[in-house]
CSV table of C-alpha atoms and ligand atoms in Angstrom, one decimal:
chain,number,residue,atom,x,y,z
W,1,MET,CA,0.0,0.0,0.0
W,2,THR,CA,1.1,3.6,-0.7
W,3,SER,CA,0.3,6.5,1.6
W,4,THR,CA,-2.3,9.2,0.9
W,5,ALA,CA,-2.9,12.6,2.5
W,6,THR,CA,-5.2,10.9,5.1
W,7,GLY,CA,-3.8,7.5,5.5
W,8,THR,CA,-2.9,4.3,3.7
W,9,ARG,CA,-3.9,3.8,0.1
W,10,PRO,CA,-5.4,0.4,-0.7
W,11,ALA,CA,-4.7,-1.6,-3.9
W,12,ILE,CA,-7.2,-0.8,-6.6
W,13,THR,CA,-9.3,-3.5,-8.1
W,14,LEU,CA,-11.8,-3.1,-11.0
W,15,THR,CA,-14.5,-5.6,-11.9
W,16,ILE,CA,-16.2,-5.4,-15.3
W,17,ALA,CA,-19.3,-7.5,-14.7
W,18,GLY,CA,-23.0,-7.8,-14.6
W,19,SER,CA,-25.4,-7.0,-11.7
W,20,GLU,CA,-27.2,-9.9,-10.2
W,21,ALA,CA,-29.9,-8.1,-8.3
W,22,THR,CA,-30.2,-10.4,-5.3
W,23,GLY,CA,-26.6,-9.9,-4.4
W,24,GLY,CA,-25.4,-13.4,-4.7
W,25,ALA,CA,-23.3,-13.3,-7.9
W,26,GLY,CA,-21.8,-10.9,-10.3
W,27,ALA,CA,-20.6,-7.4,-9.5
W,28,GLN,CA,-22.1,-7.4,-6.0
W,29,ALA,CA,-20.2,-10.6,-5.1
W,30,ASP,CA,-17.0,-9.1,-6.6
W,31,LEU,CA,-17.3,-5.8,-4.6
W,32,LYS,CA,-18.0,-7.5,-1.4
W,33,THR,CA,-15.0,-9.8,-1.9
W,34,PHE,CA,-12.7,-6.9,-2.7
W,35,GLN,CA,-13.8,-5.0,0.4
W,36,GLU,CA,-13.4,-8.1,2.6
W,37,LEU,CA,-9.9,-8.7,1.3
W,38,GLY,CA,-8.9,-5.0,1.7
W,39,THR,CA,-8.8,-3.6,-1.8
W,40,TYR,CA,-10.6,-0.6,-3.2
W,41,GLY,CA,-13.4,-2.0,-5.4
W,42,ILE,CA,-14.6,-0.3,-8.6
W,43,THR,CA,-17.3,-1.6,-11.0
W,44,ALA,CA,-18.2,-1.1,-14.6
W,45,LEU,CA,-21.6,-2.8,-15.2
W,46,THR,CA,-22.1,-4.8,-18.4
W,47,CYS,CA,-25.6,-6.0,-17.9
W,48,ILE,CA,-28.4,-6.4,-15.4
W,49,VAL,CA,-29.7,-9.9,-14.5
W,50,SER,CA,-33.0,-10.3,-12.5
W,51,PHE,CA,-34.0,-13.8,-11.6
W,52,ASN,CA,-37.7,-14.5,-12.4
W,53,PRO,CA,-39.3,-16.2,-9.4
W,54,LYS,CA,-42.5,-16.8,-11.6
W,55,ASP,CA,-40.4,-18.7,-14.3
W,56,ASN,CA,-38.3,-21.2,-12.4
W,57,TRP,CA,-35.8,-18.6,-11.4
W,58,ASN,CA,-34.6,-18.1,-15.0
W,59,HIS,CA,-32.5,-15.1,-15.7
W,60,ARG,CA,-34.0,-11.9,-17.2
W,61,PHE,CA,-31.0,-10.4,-18.9
W,62,VAL,CA,-30.7,-6.7,-20.1
W,63,PRO,CA,-27.4,-5.5,-21.6
W,64,VAL,CA,-26.0,-2.2,-20.8
W,65,ASP,CA,-25.6,0.0,-23.9
W,66,ALA,CA,-22.1,-0.2,-25.4
W,67,GLN,CA,-21.6,3.5,-25.2
W,68,VAL,CA,-22.5,3.4,-21.5
W,69,ILE,CA,-20.0,0.7,-20.8
W,70,ALA,CA,-17.3,2.7,-22.7
W,71,ASP,CA,-18.3,5.8,-20.6
W,72,GLN,CA,-17.9,4.0,-17.3
W,73,LEU,CA,-14.5,2.6,-18.3
W,74,GLU,CA,-13.4,6.1,-19.5
W,75,ALA,CA,-14.3,7.6,-16.2
W,76,ILE,CA,-12.6,4.8,-14.2
W,77,GLN,CA,-9.4,4.6,-16.4
W,78,THR,CA,-9.0,8.4,-16.2
W,79,CYS,CA,-9.5,8.6,-12.5
W,80,TYR,CA,-7.2,5.8,-11.6
W,81,ALA,CA,-4.7,5.9,-14.5
W,82,ALA,CA,-1.7,5.7,-12.2
W,83,ASP,CA,-2.9,2.8,-10.0
W,84,LEU,CA,-5.3,0.7,-12.0
W,85,LYS,CA,-3.3,-2.4,-12.9
W,86,THR,CA,-5.6,-5.2,-12.0
W,87,VAL,CA,-9.0,-6.1,-13.5
W,88,LYS,CA,-11.5,-8.9,-13.2
W,89,LEU,CA,-13.8,-9.8,-16.2
W,90,GLY,CA,-17.1,-11.4,-15.2
W,91,MET,CA,-20.3,-11.8,-17.2
W,92,MET,CA,-20.2,-10.0,-20.5
W,93,GLY,CA,-23.4,-11.3,-22.1
W,94,SER,CA,-23.0,-10.2,-25.7
W,95,PRO,CA,-20.3,-9.9,-28.5
W,96,ALA,CA,-20.9,-6.1,-28.6
W,97,THR,CA,-20.0,-5.8,-24.9
W,98,ILE,CA,-16.9,-8.0,-25.4
W,99,ASN,CA,-15.7,-5.8,-28.2
W,100,THR,CA,-16.2,-2.6,-26.1
W,101,VAL,CA,-14.4,-4.1,-23.1
W,102,ALA,CA,-11.5,-5.5,-25.3
W,103,THR,CA,-11.0,-2.0,-26.8
W,104,ALA,CA,-11.0,-0.3,-23.4
W,105,LEU,CA,-8.5,-2.9,-22.0
W,106,GLY,CA,-6.2,-2.1,-24.9
W,107,ASN,CA,-6.0,1.6,-23.9
W,108,GLN,CA,-3.6,0.9,-21.1
W,109,ALA,CA,-1.1,-1.6,-19.7
W,110,TRP,CA,-2.2,-4.2,-17.0
W,111,ASP,CA,-0.4,-6.4,-14.6
W,112,ASN,CA,-3.3,-8.7,-14.0
W,113,ILE,CA,-6.4,-9.5,-16.2
W,114,VAL,CA,-8.4,-12.2,-14.4
W,115,LEU,CA,-11.0,-13.7,-16.7
W,116,ASP,CA,-13.9,-15.6,-15.2
W,117,PRO,CA,-15.2,-17.0,-18.5
W,118,VAL,CA,-19.0,-16.8,-17.7
W,119,LEU,CA,-20.2,-18.5,-20.9
W,120,ILE,CA,-23.9,-19.1,-20.5
W,121,CYS,CA,-26.5,-17.6,-18.3
W,122,LYS,CA,-29.7,-19.5,-17.7
W,123,GLY,CA,-32.5,-18.0,-19.8
W,124,GLN,CA,-30.1,-16.6,-22.5
W,125,GLU,CA,-31.0,-17.4,-26.0
W,126,PRO,CA,-28.6,-20.3,-27.0
W,127,GLY,CA,-27.7,-18.9,-30.5
W,128,HIS,CA,-26.8,-15.6,-28.9
W,129,ALA,CA,-24.8,-17.3,-26.2
W,130,LEU,CA,-22.8,-19.2,-28.8
W,131,ASP,CA,-21.7,-15.9,-30.5
W,132,THR,CA,-20.7,-14.6,-27.1
W,133,ASP,CA,-18.6,-17.7,-26.4
W,134,GLU,CA,-16.8,-17.3,-29.7
W,135,ALA,CA,-16.2,-13.6,-29.1
W,136,LEU,CA,-14.9,-14.3,-25.6
W,137,LYS,CA,-12.4,-16.9,-26.9
W,138,ALA,CA,-11.3,-14.7,-29.7
W,139,ASN,CA,-11.0,-11.3,-28.0
W,140,LEU,CA,-10.7,-11.7,-24.2
W,141,LEU,CA,-9.0,-15.1,-23.7
W,142,PRO,CA,-5.7,-13.9,-25.4
W,143,LEU,CA,-5.6,-10.8,-23.0
W,144,ALA,CA,-6.1,-12.8,-19.8
W,145,THR,CA,-3.2,-13.4,-17.4
W,146,PHE,CA,-5.4,-15.7,-15.1
W,147,VAL,CA,-8.5,-17.7,-16.2
W,148,THR,CA,-10.9,-19.4,-13.8
W,149,PRO,CA,-13.2,-21.8,-15.8
W,150,ASN,CA,-15.7,-24.0,-14.0
W,151,HIS,CA,-16.4,-27.5,-15.2
W,152,PHE,CA,-18.7,-26.5,-18.1
W,153,GLU,CA,-16.5,-23.6,-19.2
W,154,ALA,CA,-13.3,-25.7,-19.0
W,155,GLU,CA,-15.0,-28.3,-21.3
W,156,SER,CA,-16.0,-25.5,-23.7
W,157,LEU,CA,-12.7,-23.7,-23.8
W,158,SER,CA,-10.5,-26.9,-24.1
W,159,GLY,CA,-12.8,-29.1,-26.1
W,160,ILE,CA,-12.1,-31.9,-23.6
W,161,THR,CA,-14.9,-33.9,-21.9
W,162,ILE,CA,-14.2,-33.8,-18.2
W,163,ASN,CA,-15.2,-36.7,-16.0
W,164,ASN,CA,-12.4,-36.8,-13.4
W,165,VAL,CA,-9.4,-34.9,-12.1
W,166,GLU,CA,-7.1,-36.2,-14.9
W,167,ASP,CA,-9.5,-34.7,-17.5
W,168,LEU,CA,-9.7,-31.5,-15.5
W,169,THR,CA,-5.9,-31.4,-15.5
W,170,ALA,CA,-5.7,-31.9,-19.2
W,171,ALA,CA,-8.2,-29.2,-19.8
W,172,ALA,CA,-6.3,-26.7,-17.5
W,173,LYS,CA,-3.1,-27.4,-19.5
W,174,LYS,CA,-4.9,-26.9,-22.8
W,175,ILE,CA,-6.4,-23.6,-21.7
W,176,HIS,CA,-3.0,-22.5,-20.6
W,177,GLU,CA,-1.6,-23.3,-24.0
W,178,LEU,CA,-4.5,-21.4,-25.7
W,179,SER,CA,-4.2,-18.3,-23.5
W,180,GLY,CA,-0.7,-18.2,-21.9
W,181,ALA,CA,-2.5,-17.5,-18.7
W,182,ALA,CA,-2.4,-19.1,-15.2
W,183,VAL,CA,-5.4,-21.4,-15.0
W,184,LEU,CA,-7.5,-22.5,-12.1
W,185,ALA,CA,-10.0,-25.1,-13.5
W,186,LYS,CA,-12.7,-25.8,-10.9
W,187,GLY,CA,-14.2,-29.3,-10.5
W,188,GLY,CA,-16.5,-28.1,-7.7
W,189,VAL,CA,-19.5,-30.4,-7.0
W,190,ARG,CA,-19.5,-31.6,-10.7
W,191,LEU,CA,-16.8,-34.2,-10.1
W,192,ALA,CA,-17.6,-37.3,-8.1
W,193,GLY,CA,-15.9,-37.7,-4.7
W,194,SER,CA,-15.9,-36.2,-1.2
W,195,ASP,CA,-13.6,-33.3,-2.1
W,196,ALA,CA,-14.1,-30.2,-4.2
W,197,ILE,CA,-10.9,-30.2,-6.4
W,198,ASP,CA,-9.5,-27.3,-8.5
W,199,VAL,CA,-6.5,-27.7,-10.7
W,200,PHE,CA,-3.9,-24.8,-10.9
W,201,TYR,CA,-1.5,-24.7,-13.8
W,202,ASP,CA,0.6,-21.9,-15.0
W,203,GLY,CA,2.9,-23.6,-17.4
W,204,GLU,CA,5.4,-24.6,-14.7
W,205,THR,CA,3.6,-25.5,-11.5
W,206,LEU,CA,0.7,-28.0,-11.4
W,207,GLU,CA,-1.1,-28.1,-8.1
W,208,LEU,CA,-4.4,-29.7,-7.0
W,209,LEU,CA,-6.3,-27.5,-4.5
W,210,SER,CA,-8.7,-29.6,-2.5
W,211,ALA,CA,-11.2,-29.0,0.2
W,212,PRO,CA,-13.9,-31.3,1.6
W,213,LYS,CA,-17.2,-30.7,-0.2
W,214,ILE,CA,-19.8,-28.8,1.7
W,215,GLY,CA,-23.0,-30.5,0.3
W,216,GLU,CA,-23.5,-31.5,-3.3
W,217,VAL,CA,-25.3,-28.4,-4.5
W,218,ALA,CA,-23.6,-25.4,-6.2
W,219,VAL,CA,-23.8,-22.2,-4.2
W,220,SER,CA,-24.5,-18.9,-6.0
W,221,GLY,CA,-21.6,-16.5,-6.2
W,222,ALA,CA,-18.8,-19.1,-5.5
W,223,GLY,CA,-17.2,-18.7,-9.0
W,224,CYS,CA,-17.5,-14.9,-8.9
W,225,SER,CA,-16.1,-14.7,-5.4
W,226,LEU,CA,-13.2,-17.1,-6.2
W,227,ALA,CA,-12.1,-15.0,-9.2
W,228,ALA,CA,-12.6,-11.8,-7.3
W,229,ALA,CA,-10.5,-13.1,-4.4
W,230,ILE,CA,-7.8,-14.0,-6.8
W,231,THR,CA,-8.0,-10.5,-8.3
W,232,ALA,CA,-7.7,-8.9,-4.9
W,233,GLU,CA,-4.7,-11.0,-3.8
W,234,LEU,CA,-2.9,-10.4,-7.1
W,235,ALA,CA,-3.5,-6.6,-6.7
W,236,LYS,CA,-1.9,-6.9,-3.3
W,237,GLY,CA,1.2,-8.5,-4.8
W,238,ALA,CA,0.5,-12.3,-4.3
W,239,THR,CA,1.9,-14.8,-6.9
W,240,PRO,CA,-0.8,-16.5,-9.0
W,241,LEU,CA,-0.4,-19.7,-6.9
W,242,GLU,CA,-0.6,-17.9,-3.6
W,243,ALA,CA,-3.7,-16.0,-4.8
W,244,ALA,CA,-5.4,-19.2,-5.9
W,245,ARG,CA,-4.7,-20.9,-2.5
W,246,THR,CA,-6.0,-17.9,-0.5
W,247,ALA,CA,-9.1,-17.6,-2.8
W,248,LYS,CA,-9.9,-21.3,-2.3
W,249,ALA,CA,-9.8,-20.9,1.5
W,250,PHE,CA,-11.9,-17.7,1.3
W,251,VAL,CA,-14.6,-19.4,-0.8
W,252,THR,CA,-14.7,-22.5,1.3
W,253,GLU,CA,-15.4,-20.4,4.4
W,254,GLY,CA,-18.0,-18.4,2.4
W,255,ILE,CA,-19.8,-21.6,1.4
W,256,LYS,CA,-19.7,-22.9,4.9
W,257,ASN,CA,-21.4,-19.7,6.1
W,258,ARG,CA,-23.8,-19.4,3.1
W,259,VAL,CA,-27.0,-17.4,3.1
W,260,SER,CA,-30.3,-19.0,2.4
W,261,SER,CA,-33.3,-17.2,0.9
W,262,ALA,CA,-36.6,-18.0,-0.8
W,263,ALA,CA,-34.6,-18.9,-4.0
W,264,PRO,CA,-33.9,-22.7,-4.5
W,265,PHE,CA,-30.1,-22.0,-4.0
W,266,ASP,CA,-28.0,-20.4,-1.3
W,267,ALA,CA,-25.6,-17.6,-1.7
W,268,LEU,CA,-22.0,-17.4,-0.6
W,269,TRP,CA,-21.2,-15.1,2.3
W,270,GLN,CA,-18.1,-13.1,1.8
W,271,GLY,CA,-17.8,-12.5,5.5
W,272,GLY,CA,-17.4,-16.2,6.2
W,273,THR,CA,-13.7,-15.8,7.2
W,274,ARG,CA,-14.4,-13.2,10.0
C,301,LIG,O1,-22.4,-16.9,-11.5
C,301,LIG,C1,-22.3,-16.4,-12.8
C,301,LIG,C2,-22.9,-15.0,-12.9
C,301,LIG,C3,-22.1,-14.0,-13.2
C,301,LIG,N1,-22.6,-12.7,-13.3
C,301,LIG,C4,-23.9,-12.5,-13.2
C,301,LIG,C5,-24.8,-13.5,-12.9
C,301,LIG,C6,-24.3,-14.8,-12.7
C,301,LIG,C7,-25.2,-15.9,-12.4
C,301,LIG,O2,-26.3,-15.7,-12.0
C,301,LIG,O3,-26.1,-13.2,-12.8
C,301,LIG,C8,-24.4,-11.1,-13.4
């Protein structure tokens, strides 16, 4: 941390992500994670997602206009030109948004670009989602320094069917080859066994991060919070492997202390480590 006129200046972290209105996932989860881990959180919103309780909790998705995304990023990048070196990319939702974000990222140098490759959102039109996947692979994956795919995203990015830890490891290696980034491929509850296993690979080090599963149902916000925790730790100077370890521990505690609601899924609590 550097000093300011009034005290100590925190590391700056930006998330470019969607709003998930109930606060479990997306930009809200990212900001809470940044705050909890002691970084100064900033958000540029890409879209607004509202679950529909009358339609099986499907996602109602509204994109933010490309110019409005560009305006947010212009304000942010101008204010924090000197200190903004670390960004997290969450849900983009459309090829137009991906192009706008890729252009803004190209306006400056970055130390860390953490890509959470949110590929499909329940309720999105599949044809549309396919275009988004292709745009993400073509325009954001090559910029990333750290990628955090879940089981489905790791299959999609690597082209490998993942049934076990060996497959997950092969996928992590393939995604590293494609991107040059450090990769944390998440098995989560999707792989059989009593542990939730993630594979870290950065081209040199291969490490399995393992924690006992807490139930067999995915918790909302776990993926967003994991990538946001990695982002915060990198901004504070951690190595990619240290950041992955700290983030895994943070998310495990957040899942243990999850918050229930009238929705059929619980949300991670970022204050779980307190
Ligand atoms: O968890 C993925 C995700 C990311 N971003 C937004 C979301 C979701 C899932 O609901 O709504 C905005």
